[in-house]
Amino acid sequence: MIIIDFSKAFNLVPHDRLLMKIAATGVDWRVVMWIKEFLLGRSQRVRVDGQLSAEVRVTSGVPQGSVLGPLLFLAYINDIWRNTESNIRLFADDCVIYRKITDSRDIGKLQKDLNSLGEWAVENEMKINPDKSKAVSFTKARVKERLRYYFGEQLIPEASSFKYLGIIIRNDLNWADHVNYTLRKAGKALHFIMRILKKGNNNTKRLAYTALVRPLLEYGAVCWDPYREGQIGTLNQVQKRVAKFANNIDESGGETLAQRRLIARICALFKAYTGGWAWKVIGDRLLFG
């Protein structure tokens, strides 16, 4: 797997080319004109020591922090798979390209696809940063030779782990690093709540935990849900600290974190199997009868 790093991706999207790509998809011309009005006519200037520079017209980039920003960026890079045989996955500017390697021919095919991706980037005025991109090999076997994949003439650094969409993935698919990372984040958030709401009522403490801490403990848990008792126990310790902090009031409605992760996995399996949406009650019935 090659994790692609785009340099200043959202800022480099040229407006004219973006509008051409959107129009070429067959979108109603009124929508294209609406997007055009949204993008064009913007200007920017810089303030230094109280002095403002002259205004400069903005000719590239999608507005960051807007709802449309990521969608317009995806519309622009949606043809990145062109002339490639390997698998490509996109989430905004997070891009990975991967392929099963069984012999030297597969290595050559993946390198060829990287070359095609580099040509696409030049053609579409996007910049790929090889230094921040990473090459990771997922295997149980010991690989003696280093991974050697290139963007142009620059070698892509090899890595044993990387963070993708907020989840730390190791080349041996062991989730210990991500569990520890999750515990550190949740511990900091919980310490903040316990310090700020020391004199708060129990209901406020419960709501703060539900809003600020528990989402950190459950983000992406369908992927990394641990099976080792030690990791399960350390995650549950956070919940036990909250129960003690709120005078032993059960803040989770009778569910442990492990039970909530199991319900999430059941729901995810149901959605993957049926292609539809599963409600929490389905998981509750499967788990508790």
Short mmCIF file of N, CA and C in Angstrom, two decimals, residues 39-127:
data_model
loop_
_atom_site.label_atom_id
_atom_site.label_comp_id
_atom_site.label_asym_id
_atom_site.label_seq_id
_atom_site.Cartn_x
_atom_site.Cartn_y
_atom_site.Cartn_z
N LEU A 39 -17.62 29.85 -6.51
CA LEU A 39 -16.16 29.84 -6.54
C LEU A 39 -15.56 31.16 -7.02
N LEU A 40 -16.11 31.71 -8.09
CA LEU A 40 -15.49 32.85 -8.74
C LEU A 40 -15.81 34.16 -8.03
N GLY A 41 -14.97 35.17 -8.31
CA GLY A 41 -15.19 36.49 -7.74
C GLY A 41 -14.62 36.66 -6.35
N ARG A 42 -13.88 35.66 -5.86
CA ARG A 42 -13.27 35.78 -4.54
C ARG A 42 -11.93 36.51 -4.63
N SER A 43 -11.55 37.18 -3.56
CA SER A 43 -10.26 37.86 -3.50
C SER A 43 -9.69 37.70 -2.10
N GLN A 44 -8.41 37.95 -1.98
CA GLN A 44 -7.76 37.83 -0.68
C GLN A 44 -6.67 38.87 -0.54
N ARG A 45 -6.34 39.20 0.70
CA ARG A 45 -5.23 40.10 0.97
C ARG A 45 -4.65 39.76 2.33
N VAL A 46 -3.48 40.29 2.63
CA VAL A 46 -2.73 39.93 3.83
C VAL A 46 -2.54 41.16 4.71
N ARG A 47 -2.69 40.96 6.01
CA ARG A 47 -2.45 42.04 6.97
C ARG A 47 -1.14 41.77 7.71
N VAL A 48 -0.22 42.72 7.67
CA VAL A 48 1.06 42.61 8.38
C VAL A 48 1.28 43.91 9.16
N ASP A 49 1.38 43.78 10.48
CA ASP A 49 1.59 44.95 11.34
C ASP A 49 0.53 46.04 11.09
N GLY A 50 -0.70 45.60 10.91
CA GLY A 50 -1.78 46.55 10.72
C GLY A 50 -1.93 47.10 9.32
N GLN A 51 -1.02 46.73 8.42
CA GLN A 51 -1.08 47.21 7.04
C GLN A 51 -1.65 46.13 6.12
N LEU A 52 -2.60 46.49 5.27
CA LEU A 52 -3.23 45.55 4.35
C LEU A 52 -2.60 45.64 2.97
N SER A 53 -2.36 44.47 2.38
CA SER A 53 -1.86 44.43 1.02
C SER A 53 -3.00 44.69 0.04
N ALA A 54 -2.65 44.87 -1.23
CA ALA A 54 -3.68 45.01 -2.26
C ALA A 54 -4.41 43.68 -2.45
N GLU A 55 -5.67 43.76 -2.87
CA GLU A 55 -6.44 42.55 -3.10
C GLU A 55 -5.95 41.81 -4.34
N VAL A 56 -5.95 40.47 -4.26
CA VAL A 56 -5.55 39.62 -5.37
C VAL A 56 -6.69 38.64 -5.65
N ARG A 57 -7.02 38.46 -6.90
CA ARG A 57 -8.11 37.55 -7.26
C ARG A 57 -7.69 36.10 -7.02
N VAL A 58 -8.59 35.34 -6.43
CA VAL A 58 -8.33 33.91 -6.16
C VAL A 58 -8.78 33.10 -7.37
N THR A 59 -7.82 32.38 -8.00
CA THR A 59 -8.13 31.61 -9.21
C THR A 59 -8.07 30.10 -8.98
N SER A 60 -7.71 29.69 -7.78
CA SER A 60 -7.64 28.26 -7.50
C SER A 60 -8.01 28.00 -6.05
N GLY A 61 -8.31 26.74 -5.77
CA GLY A 61 -8.63 26.35 -4.41
C GLY A 61 -10.12 26.29 -4.15
N VAL A 62 -10.51 25.32 -3.31
CA VAL A 62 -11.91 25.23 -2.89
C VAL A 62 -11.98 25.73 -1.45
N PRO A 63 -13.04 26.48 -1.10
CA PRO A 63 -13.14 27.06 0.26
C PRO A 63 -13.09 25.98 1.33
N GLN A 64 -12.11 26.08 2.22
CA GLN A 64 -11.99 25.10 3.30
C GLN A 64 -12.89 25.50 4.46
N GLY A 65 -13.40 24.50 5.15
CA GLY A 65 -14.34 24.75 6.23
C GLY A 65 -15.78 24.82 5.76
N SER A 66 -15.99 24.71 4.45
CA SER A 66 -17.34 24.73 3.91
C SER A 66 -17.82 23.31 3.68
N VAL A 67 -19.13 23.16 3.56
CA VAL A 67 -19.70 21.84 3.28
C VAL A 67 -19.33 21.38 1.88
N LEU A 68 -19.28 22.32 0.94
CA LEU A 68 -19.00 21.98 -0.45
C LEU A 68 -17.53 21.71 -0.73
N GLY A 69 -16.63 22.22 0.12
CA GLY A 69 -15.20 22.10 -0.14
C GLY A 69 -14.73 20.68 -0.44
N PRO A 70 -14.93 19.72 0.49
CA PRO A 70 -14.49 18.35 0.23
C PRO A 70 -15.18 17.71 -0.97
N LEU A 71 -16.47 18.04 -1.18
CA LEU A 71 -17.21 17.47 -2.30
C LEU A 71 -16.64 17.95 -3.63
N LEU A 72 -16.33 19.25 -3.72
CA LEU A 72 -15.76 19.78 -4.95
C LEU A 72 -14.35 19.21 -5.19
N PHE A 73 -13.60 19.02 -4.12
CA PHE A 73 -12.27 18.42 -4.29
C PHE A 73 -12.37 17.00 -4.82
N LEU A 74 -13.33 16.23 -4.28
CA LEU A 74 -13.53 14.87 -4.76
C LEU A 74 -13.97 14.85 -6.22
N ALA A 75 -14.80 15.81 -6.60
CA ALA A 75 -15.23 15.90 -8.00
C ALA A 75 -14.04 16.16 -8.91
N TYR A 76 -13.06 16.90 -8.39
CA TYR A 76 -11.89 17.24 -9.20
C TYR A 76 -10.96 16.05 -9.37
N ILE A 77 -10.76 15.26 -8.30
CA ILE A 77 -9.79 14.16 -8.38
C ILE A 77 -10.46 12.81 -8.65
N ASN A 78 -11.74 12.82 -9.00
CA ASN A 78 -12.48 11.58 -9.17
C ASN A 78 -11.96 10.71 -10.31
N ASP A 79 -11.20 11.31 -11.25
CA ASP A 79 -10.65 10.54 -12.36
C ASP A 79 -9.20 10.13 -12.11
N ILE A 80 -8.77 10.15 -10.85
CA ILE A 80 -7.39 9.82 -10.53
C ILE A 80 -7.06 8.36 -10.85
N TRP A 81 -8.08 7.51 -10.88
CA TRP A 81 -7.87 6.08 -11.15
C TRP A 81 -7.58 5.80 -12.62
N ARG A 82 -7.70 6.81 -13.46
CA ARG A 82 -7.52 6.63 -14.90
C ARG A 82 -6.15 6.02 -15.21
N ASN A 83 -6.14 5.01 -16.08
CA ASN A 83 -4.91 4.34 -16.54
C ASN A 83 -4.20 3.59 -15.41
N THR A 84 -4.94 3.19 -14.36
CA THR A 84 -4.34 2.39 -13.29
C THR A 84 -5.09 1.08 -13.14
N GLU A 85 -4.36 0.04 -12.77
CA GLU A 85 -4.96 -1.28 -12.53
C GLU A 85 -5.10 -1.58 -11.04
N SER A 86 -4.28 -0.93 -10.23
CA SER A 86 -4.32 -1.18 -8.79
C SER A 86 -5.54 -0.52 -8.17
N ASN A 87 -5.85 -0.91 -6.93
CA ASN A 87 -6.99 -0.33 -6.21
C ASN A 87 -6.63 1.03 -5.64
N ILE A 88 -7.56 1.98 -5.76
CA ILE A 88 -7.37 3.31 -5.20
C ILE A 88 -8.57 3.63 -4.31
N ARG A 89 -8.28 4.16 -3.14
CA ARG A 89 -9.33 4.59 -2.22
C ARG A 89 -9.12 6.06 -1.89
N LEU A 90 -10.21 6.83 -1.92
CA LEU A 90 -10.14 8.27 -1.70
C LEU A 90 -11.10 8.66 -0.58
N PHE A 91 -10.64 9.55 0.27
CA PHE A 91 -11.50 10.23 1.23
C PHE A 91 -10.97 11.64 1.34
N ALA A 92 -11.64 12.57 0.63
CA ALA A 92 -11.13 13.94 0.48
C ALA A 92 -9.71 13.87 -0.06
N ASP A 93 -8.73 14.45 0.63
CA ASP A 93 -7.36 14.42 0.11
C ASP A 93 -6.55 13.26 0.66
N ASP A 94 -7.18 12.34 1.37
CA ASP A 94 -6.52 11.12 1.83
C ASP A 94 -6.64 10.06 0.73
N CYS A 95 -5.52 9.65 0.19
CA CYS A 95 -5.52 8.74 -0.96
C CYS A 95 -4.55 7.59 -0.70
N VAL A 96 -4.99 6.37 -0.96
CA VAL A 96 -4.12 5.20 -0.88
C VAL A 96 -4.28 4.39 -2.16
N ILE A 97 -3.19 3.80 -2.62
CA ILE A 97 -3.21 2.90 -3.77
C ILE A 97 -2.56 1.60 -3.31
N TYR A 98 -3.21 0.47 -3.60
CA TYR A 98 -2.68 -0.79 -3.06
C TYR A 98 -2.90 -1.93 -4.05
N ARG A 99 -2.13 -2.99 -3.82
CA ARG A 99 -2.18 -4.14 -4.71
C ARG A 99 -1.58 -5.36 -4.01
N LYS A 100 -2.13 -6.53 -4.28
CA LYS A 100 -1.55 -7.76 -3.75
C LYS A 100 -0.29 -8.10 -4.55
N ILE A 101 0.83 -8.28 -3.83
CA ILE A 101 2.11 -8.55 -4.47
C ILE A 101 2.45 -10.03 -4.31
N THR A 102 2.51 -10.73 -5.43
CA THR A 102 2.89 -12.15 -5.39
C THR A 102 4.22 -12.41 -6.08
N ASP A 103 4.60 -11.57 -7.02
CA ASP A 103 5.88 -11.73 -7.70
C ASP A 103 6.34 -10.38 -8.24
N SER A 104 7.45 -10.38 -8.95
CA SER A 104 8.04 -9.14 -9.45
C SER A 104 7.14 -8.43 -10.46
N ARG A 105 6.28 -9.19 -11.14
CA ARG A 105 5.38 -8.55 -12.10
C ARG A 105 4.39 -7.63 -11.40
N ASP A 106 3.91 -8.05 -10.22
CA ASP A 106 2.99 -7.20 -9.46
C ASP A 106 3.71 -5.93 -8.99
N ILE A 107 4.98 -6.07 -8.62
CA ILE A 107 5.76 -4.90 -8.22
C ILE A 107 5.83 -3.91 -9.38
N GLY A 108 6.11 -4.44 -10.57
CA GLY A 108 6.19 -3.60 -11.76
C GLY A 108 4.87 -2.92 -12.08
N LYS A 109 3.75 -3.65 -11.89
CA LYS A 109 2.44 -3.07 -12.17
C LYS A 109 2.10 -1.94 -11.20
N LEU A 110 2.44 -2.14 -9.92
CA LEU A 110 2.17 -1.09 -8.94
C LEU A 110 3.02 0.15 -9.24
N GLN A 111 4.28 -0.07 -9.61
CA GLN A 111 5.14 1.06 -9.97
C GLN A 111 4.61 1.78 -11.21
N LYS A 112 4.12 1.02 -12.17
CA LYS A 112 3.53 1.63 -13.37
C LYS A 112 2.33 2.49 -13.00
N ASP A 113 1.51 2.01 -12.07
CA ASP A 113 0.35 2.78 -11.65
C ASP A 113 0.77 4.05 -10.91
N LEU A 114 1.86 3.98 -10.15
CA LEU A 114 2.38 5.17 -9.48
C LEU A 114 2.86 6.18 -10.51
N ASN A 115 3.47 5.68 -11.57
CA ASN A 115 3.90 6.58 -12.65
C ASN A 115 2.70 7.27 -13.29
N SER A 116 1.62 6.49 -13.51
CA SER A 116 0.40 7.06 -14.10
C SER A 116 -0.20 8.10 -13.17
N LEU A 117 -0.15 7.82 -11.86
CA LEU A 117 -0.68 8.76 -10.89
C LEU A 117 0.13 10.05 -10.89
N GLY A 118 1.45 9.92 -11.03
CA GLY A 118 2.30 11.10 -11.11
C GLY A 118 2.00 11.93 -12.35
N GLU A 119 1.76 11.25 -13.48
CA GLU A 119 1.40 11.96 -14.71
C GLU A 119 0.06 12.67 -14.55
N TRP A 120 -0.89 12.02 -13.88
CA TRP A 120 -2.19 12.64 -13.62
C TRP A 120 -2.02 13.91 -12.79
N ALA A 121 -1.14 13.85 -11.77
CA ALA A 121 -0.93 15.00 -10.90
C ALA A 121 -0.37 16.18 -11.69
N VAL A 122 0.58 15.92 -12.57
CA VAL A 122 1.16 17.00 -13.39
C VAL A 122 0.10 17.60 -14.30
N GLU A 123 -0.68 16.72 -14.95
CA GLU A 123 -1.71 17.18 -15.88
C GLU A 123 -2.78 18.02 -15.19
N ASN A 124 -3.08 17.67 -13.93
CA ASN A 124 -4.16 18.34 -13.21
C ASN A 124 -3.65 19.38 -12.20
N GLU A 125 -2.38 19.72 -12.31
CA GLU A 125 -1.79 20.79 -11.49
C GLU A 125 -1.86 20.50 -10.00
N MET A 126 -1.74 19.22 -9.65
CA MET A 126 -1.68 18.84 -8.24
C MET A 126 -0.25 18.43 -7.91
N LYS A 127 0.14 18.58 -6.65
CA LYS A 127 1.50 18.26 -6.24
C LYS A 127 1.48 17.11 -5.23
#
